[in-house]
PDB file of C-alpha atoms in Angstrom:
ATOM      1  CA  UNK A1406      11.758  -7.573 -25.291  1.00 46.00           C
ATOM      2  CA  UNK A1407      15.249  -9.614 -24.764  1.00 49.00           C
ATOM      3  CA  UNK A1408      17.272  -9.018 -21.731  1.00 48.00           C
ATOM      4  CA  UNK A1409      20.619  -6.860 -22.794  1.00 48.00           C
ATOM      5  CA  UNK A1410      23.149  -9.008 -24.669  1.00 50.00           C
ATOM      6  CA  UNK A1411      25.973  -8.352 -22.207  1.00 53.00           C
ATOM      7  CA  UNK A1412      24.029  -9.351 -18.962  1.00 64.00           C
ATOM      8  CA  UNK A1413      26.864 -11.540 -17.725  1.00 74.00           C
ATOM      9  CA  UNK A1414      30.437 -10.417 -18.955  1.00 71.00           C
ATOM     10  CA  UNK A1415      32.625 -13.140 -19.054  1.00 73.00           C
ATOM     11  CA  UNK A1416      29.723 -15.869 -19.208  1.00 75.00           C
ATOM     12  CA  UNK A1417      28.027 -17.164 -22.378  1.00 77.00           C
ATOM     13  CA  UNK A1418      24.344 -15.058 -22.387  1.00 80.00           C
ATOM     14  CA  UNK A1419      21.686 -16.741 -24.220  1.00 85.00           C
ATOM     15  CA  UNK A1420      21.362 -16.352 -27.799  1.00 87.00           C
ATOM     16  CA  UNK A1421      18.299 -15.014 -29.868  1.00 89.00           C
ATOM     17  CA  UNK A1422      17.205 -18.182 -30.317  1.00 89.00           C
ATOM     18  CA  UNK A1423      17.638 -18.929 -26.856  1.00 88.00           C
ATOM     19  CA  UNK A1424      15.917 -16.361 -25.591  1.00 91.00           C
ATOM     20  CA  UNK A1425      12.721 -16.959 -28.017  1.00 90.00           C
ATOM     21  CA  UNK A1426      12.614 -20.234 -26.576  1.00 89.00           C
ATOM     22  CA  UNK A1427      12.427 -19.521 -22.998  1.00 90.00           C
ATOM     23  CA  UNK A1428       9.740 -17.015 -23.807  1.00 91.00           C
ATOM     24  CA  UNK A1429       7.511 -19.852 -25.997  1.00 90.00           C
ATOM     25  CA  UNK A1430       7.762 -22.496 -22.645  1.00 89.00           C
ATOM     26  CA  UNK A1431       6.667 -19.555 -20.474  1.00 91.00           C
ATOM     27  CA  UNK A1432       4.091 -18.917 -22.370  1.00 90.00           C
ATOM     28  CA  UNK A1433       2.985 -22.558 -22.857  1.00 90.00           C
ATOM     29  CA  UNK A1434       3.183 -22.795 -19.004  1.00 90.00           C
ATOM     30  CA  UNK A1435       0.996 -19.792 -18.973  1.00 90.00           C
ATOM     31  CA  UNK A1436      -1.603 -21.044 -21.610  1.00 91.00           C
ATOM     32  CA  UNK A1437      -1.946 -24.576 -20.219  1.00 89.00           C
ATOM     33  CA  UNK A1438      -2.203 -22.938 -16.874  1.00 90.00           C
ATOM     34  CA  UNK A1439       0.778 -25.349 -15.192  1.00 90.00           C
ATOM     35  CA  UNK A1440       0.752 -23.816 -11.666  1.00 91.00           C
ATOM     36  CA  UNK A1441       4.331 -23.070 -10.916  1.00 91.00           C
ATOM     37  CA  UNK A1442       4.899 -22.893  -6.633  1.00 91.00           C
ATOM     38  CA  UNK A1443       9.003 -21.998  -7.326  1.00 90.00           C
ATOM     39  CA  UNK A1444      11.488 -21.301  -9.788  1.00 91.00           C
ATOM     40  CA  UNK A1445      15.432 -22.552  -9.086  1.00 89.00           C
ATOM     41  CA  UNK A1446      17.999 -21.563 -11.277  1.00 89.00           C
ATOM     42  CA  UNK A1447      21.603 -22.665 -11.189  1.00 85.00           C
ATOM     43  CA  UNK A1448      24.005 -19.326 -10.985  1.00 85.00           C
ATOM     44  CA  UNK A1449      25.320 -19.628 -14.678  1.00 85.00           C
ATOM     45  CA  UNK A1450      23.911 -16.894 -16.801  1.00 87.00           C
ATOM     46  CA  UNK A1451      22.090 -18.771 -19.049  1.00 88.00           C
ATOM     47  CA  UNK A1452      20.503 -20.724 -16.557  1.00 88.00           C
ATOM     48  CA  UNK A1453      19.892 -17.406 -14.667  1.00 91.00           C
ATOM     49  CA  UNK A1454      17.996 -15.794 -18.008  1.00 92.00           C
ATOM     50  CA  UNK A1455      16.288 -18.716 -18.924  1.00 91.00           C
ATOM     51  CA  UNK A1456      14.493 -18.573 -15.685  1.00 92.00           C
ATOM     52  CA  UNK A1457      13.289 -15.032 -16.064  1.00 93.00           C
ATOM     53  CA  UNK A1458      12.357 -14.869 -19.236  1.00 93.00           C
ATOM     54  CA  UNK A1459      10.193 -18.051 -18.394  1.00 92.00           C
ATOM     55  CA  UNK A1460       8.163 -14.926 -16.604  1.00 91.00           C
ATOM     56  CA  UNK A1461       6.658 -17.217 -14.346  1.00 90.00           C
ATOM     57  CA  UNK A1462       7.987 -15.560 -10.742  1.00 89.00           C
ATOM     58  CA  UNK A1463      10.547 -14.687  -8.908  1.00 92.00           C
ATOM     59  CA  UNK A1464      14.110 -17.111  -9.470  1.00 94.00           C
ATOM     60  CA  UNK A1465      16.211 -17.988  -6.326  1.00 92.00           C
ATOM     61  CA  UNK A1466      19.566 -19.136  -7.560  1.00 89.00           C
ATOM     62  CA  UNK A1467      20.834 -21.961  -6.029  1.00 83.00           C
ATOM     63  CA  UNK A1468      24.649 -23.187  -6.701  1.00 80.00           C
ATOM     64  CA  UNK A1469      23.629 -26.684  -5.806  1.00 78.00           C
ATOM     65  CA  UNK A1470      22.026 -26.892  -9.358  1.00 80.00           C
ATOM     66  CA  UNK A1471      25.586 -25.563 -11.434  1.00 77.00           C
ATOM     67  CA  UNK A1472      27.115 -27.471 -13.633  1.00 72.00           C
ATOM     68  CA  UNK A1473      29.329 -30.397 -12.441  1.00 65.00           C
ATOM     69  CA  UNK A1474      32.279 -32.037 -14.013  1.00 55.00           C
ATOM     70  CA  UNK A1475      32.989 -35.748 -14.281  1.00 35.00           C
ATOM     71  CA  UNK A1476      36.146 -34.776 -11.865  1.00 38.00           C
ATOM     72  CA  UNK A1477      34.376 -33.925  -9.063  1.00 53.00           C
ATOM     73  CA  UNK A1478      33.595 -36.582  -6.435  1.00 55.00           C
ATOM     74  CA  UNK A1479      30.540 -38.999  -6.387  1.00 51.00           C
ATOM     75  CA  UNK A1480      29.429 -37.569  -3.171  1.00 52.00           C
ATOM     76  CA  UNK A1481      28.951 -34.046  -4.476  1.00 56.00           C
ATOM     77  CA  UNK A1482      26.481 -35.071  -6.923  1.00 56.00           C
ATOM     78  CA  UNK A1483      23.867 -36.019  -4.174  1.00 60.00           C
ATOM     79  CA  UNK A1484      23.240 -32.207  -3.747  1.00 61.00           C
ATOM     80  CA  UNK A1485      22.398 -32.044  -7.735  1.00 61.00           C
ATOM     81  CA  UNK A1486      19.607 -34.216  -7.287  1.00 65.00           C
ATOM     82  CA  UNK A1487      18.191 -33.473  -3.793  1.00 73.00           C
ATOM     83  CA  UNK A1488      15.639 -31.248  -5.246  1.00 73.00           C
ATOM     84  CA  UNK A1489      13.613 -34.279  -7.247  1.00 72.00           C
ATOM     85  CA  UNK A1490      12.881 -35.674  -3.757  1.00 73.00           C
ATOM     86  CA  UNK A1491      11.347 -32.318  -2.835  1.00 78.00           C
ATOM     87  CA  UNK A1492       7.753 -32.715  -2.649  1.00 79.00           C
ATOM     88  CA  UNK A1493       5.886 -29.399  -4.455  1.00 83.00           C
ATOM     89  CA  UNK A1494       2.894 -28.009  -2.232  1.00 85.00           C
ATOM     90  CA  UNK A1495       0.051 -29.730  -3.495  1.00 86.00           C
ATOM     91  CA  UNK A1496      -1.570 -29.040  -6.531  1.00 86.00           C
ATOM     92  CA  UNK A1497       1.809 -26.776  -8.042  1.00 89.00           C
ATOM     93  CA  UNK A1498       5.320 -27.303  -9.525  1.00 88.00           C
ATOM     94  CA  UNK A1499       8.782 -26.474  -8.618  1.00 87.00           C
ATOM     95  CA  UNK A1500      10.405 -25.396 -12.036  1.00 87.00           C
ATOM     96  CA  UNK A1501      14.557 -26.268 -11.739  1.00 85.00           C
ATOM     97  CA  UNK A1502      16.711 -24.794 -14.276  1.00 87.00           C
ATOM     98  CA  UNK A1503      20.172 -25.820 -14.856  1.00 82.00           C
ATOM     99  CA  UNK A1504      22.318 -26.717 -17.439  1.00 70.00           C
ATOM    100  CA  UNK A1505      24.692 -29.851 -17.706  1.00 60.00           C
ATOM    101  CA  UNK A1506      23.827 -31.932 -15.080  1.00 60.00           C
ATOM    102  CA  UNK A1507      26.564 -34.844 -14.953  1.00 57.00           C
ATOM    103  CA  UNK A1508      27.701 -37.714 -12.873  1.00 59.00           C
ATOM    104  CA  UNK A1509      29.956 -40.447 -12.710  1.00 61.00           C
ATOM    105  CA  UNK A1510      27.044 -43.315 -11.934  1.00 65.00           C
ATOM    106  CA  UNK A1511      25.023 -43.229 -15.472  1.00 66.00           C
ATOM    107  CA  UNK A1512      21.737 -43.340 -13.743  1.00 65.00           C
ATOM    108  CA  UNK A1513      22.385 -39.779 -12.059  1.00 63.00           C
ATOM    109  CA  UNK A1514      22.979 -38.467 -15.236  1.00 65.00           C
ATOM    110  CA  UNK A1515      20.298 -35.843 -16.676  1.00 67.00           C
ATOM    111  CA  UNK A1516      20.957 -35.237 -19.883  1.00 71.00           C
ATOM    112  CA  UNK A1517      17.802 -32.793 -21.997  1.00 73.00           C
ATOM    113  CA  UNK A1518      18.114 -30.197 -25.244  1.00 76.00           C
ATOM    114  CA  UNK A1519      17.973 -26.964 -24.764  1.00 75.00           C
ATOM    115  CA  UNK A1520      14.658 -25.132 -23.575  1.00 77.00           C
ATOM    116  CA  UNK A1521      13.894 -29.098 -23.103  1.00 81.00           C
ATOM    117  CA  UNK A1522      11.674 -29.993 -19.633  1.00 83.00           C
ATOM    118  CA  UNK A1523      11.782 -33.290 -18.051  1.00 80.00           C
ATOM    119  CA  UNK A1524       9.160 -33.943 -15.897  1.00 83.00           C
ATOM    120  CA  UNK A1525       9.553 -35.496 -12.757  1.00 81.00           C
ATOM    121  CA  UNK A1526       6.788 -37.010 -10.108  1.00 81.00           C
ATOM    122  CA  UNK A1527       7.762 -38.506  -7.129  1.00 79.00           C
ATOM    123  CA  UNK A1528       5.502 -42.164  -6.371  1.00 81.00           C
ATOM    124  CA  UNK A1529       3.489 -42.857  -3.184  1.00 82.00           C
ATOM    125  CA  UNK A1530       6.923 -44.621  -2.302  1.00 85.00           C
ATOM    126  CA  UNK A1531       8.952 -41.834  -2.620  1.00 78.00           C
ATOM    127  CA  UNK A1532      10.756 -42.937  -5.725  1.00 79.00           C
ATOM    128  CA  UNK A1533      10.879 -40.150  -8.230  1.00 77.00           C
ATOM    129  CA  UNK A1534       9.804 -41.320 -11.758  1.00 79.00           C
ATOM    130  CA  UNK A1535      10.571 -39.483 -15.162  1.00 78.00           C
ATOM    131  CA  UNK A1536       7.413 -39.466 -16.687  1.00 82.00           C
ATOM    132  CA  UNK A1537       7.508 -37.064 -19.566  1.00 85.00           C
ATOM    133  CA  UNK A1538      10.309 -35.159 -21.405  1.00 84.00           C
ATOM    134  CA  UNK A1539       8.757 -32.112 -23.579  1.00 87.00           C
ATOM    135  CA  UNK A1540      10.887 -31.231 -26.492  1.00 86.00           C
ATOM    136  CA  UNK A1541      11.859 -27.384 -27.560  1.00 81.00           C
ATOM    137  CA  UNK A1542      10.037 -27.975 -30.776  1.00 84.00           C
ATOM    138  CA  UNK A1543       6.413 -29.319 -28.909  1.00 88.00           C
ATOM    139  CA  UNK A1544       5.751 -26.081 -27.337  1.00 84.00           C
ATOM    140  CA  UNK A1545       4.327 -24.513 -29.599  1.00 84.00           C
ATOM    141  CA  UNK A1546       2.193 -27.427 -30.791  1.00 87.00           C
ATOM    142  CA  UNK A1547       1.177 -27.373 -27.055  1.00 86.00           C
ATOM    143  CA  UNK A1548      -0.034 -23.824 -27.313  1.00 85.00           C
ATOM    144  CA  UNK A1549      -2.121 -24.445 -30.043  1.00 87.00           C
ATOM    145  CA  UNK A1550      -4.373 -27.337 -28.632  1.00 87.00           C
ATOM    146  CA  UNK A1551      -4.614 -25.531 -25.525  1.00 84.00           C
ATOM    147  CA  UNK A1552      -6.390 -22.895 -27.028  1.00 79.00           C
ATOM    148  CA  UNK A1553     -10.019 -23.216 -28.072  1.00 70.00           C
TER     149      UNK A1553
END
């Protein structure tokens, strides 16, 4: 149950594989029962049916998570990564998916694999800490333990 190939004329769509991988971390998130408070998706079509296929709730696009180029100006960048200092209601997640996320300062840059998460938590000092990044391939493996 794919979404149509030609969803987004003129934009890349995701592939077969692509899709089968968004639908393996939705259902890990699902089966290890990560509560999930909001989705943001950048507006690029992949990005866009990555999200849904997650199945995991409504997706509000959000241009502030597109893809940036290194020719853009430092300050833009800021608006890329004012969503890791938003605070999630307690006890839930906000899920952000995007694609390329660049910058000209190497410590702003976010670089994953595809269908990769990196998870974020944000110290009682407000710093936000990467403290896990889960691989395309460890889903599945996930899945497994998770279930009795």
């Amino acid at each position: 149950a794919g979404l149509p190939t030609n969803i987004c004329p003129g934009e890349s769509s995701l592939t077969p594989q692509g899709e089968q991988q968004a639908n393996t971390v939705g259902a890990a998130l699902r089966v290890l029962q990560i509560p999930i408070a909001a989705i943001r998706s950048s507006e690029t079509c992949r990005a866009r049916q990555t999200a849904e296929l997650l199945g995991r709730g409504a997706v509000a696009s959000d241009p502030d998570l597109n893809p940036v180029t290194l020719r853009k100006p430092v300050p833009e960048y800021a608006q890329q990564f004012k969503y890791l200092f938003e605070k999630p209601p307690a006890g839930s997640n906000i899920l952000l998916v995007s694609h390329v996320q660049g910058s000209q300062k190497p410590a702003e840059r976010i670089m994953i694999e595809l269908a990769e998460i990196a998870v974020f938590h944000m110290d009682a000092e407000g710093k936000v800490v990467a403290v896990a990044r889960i691989p395309p391939q460890a889903w599945d493996k996930l899945i497994r333990l998770a279930r009795p």
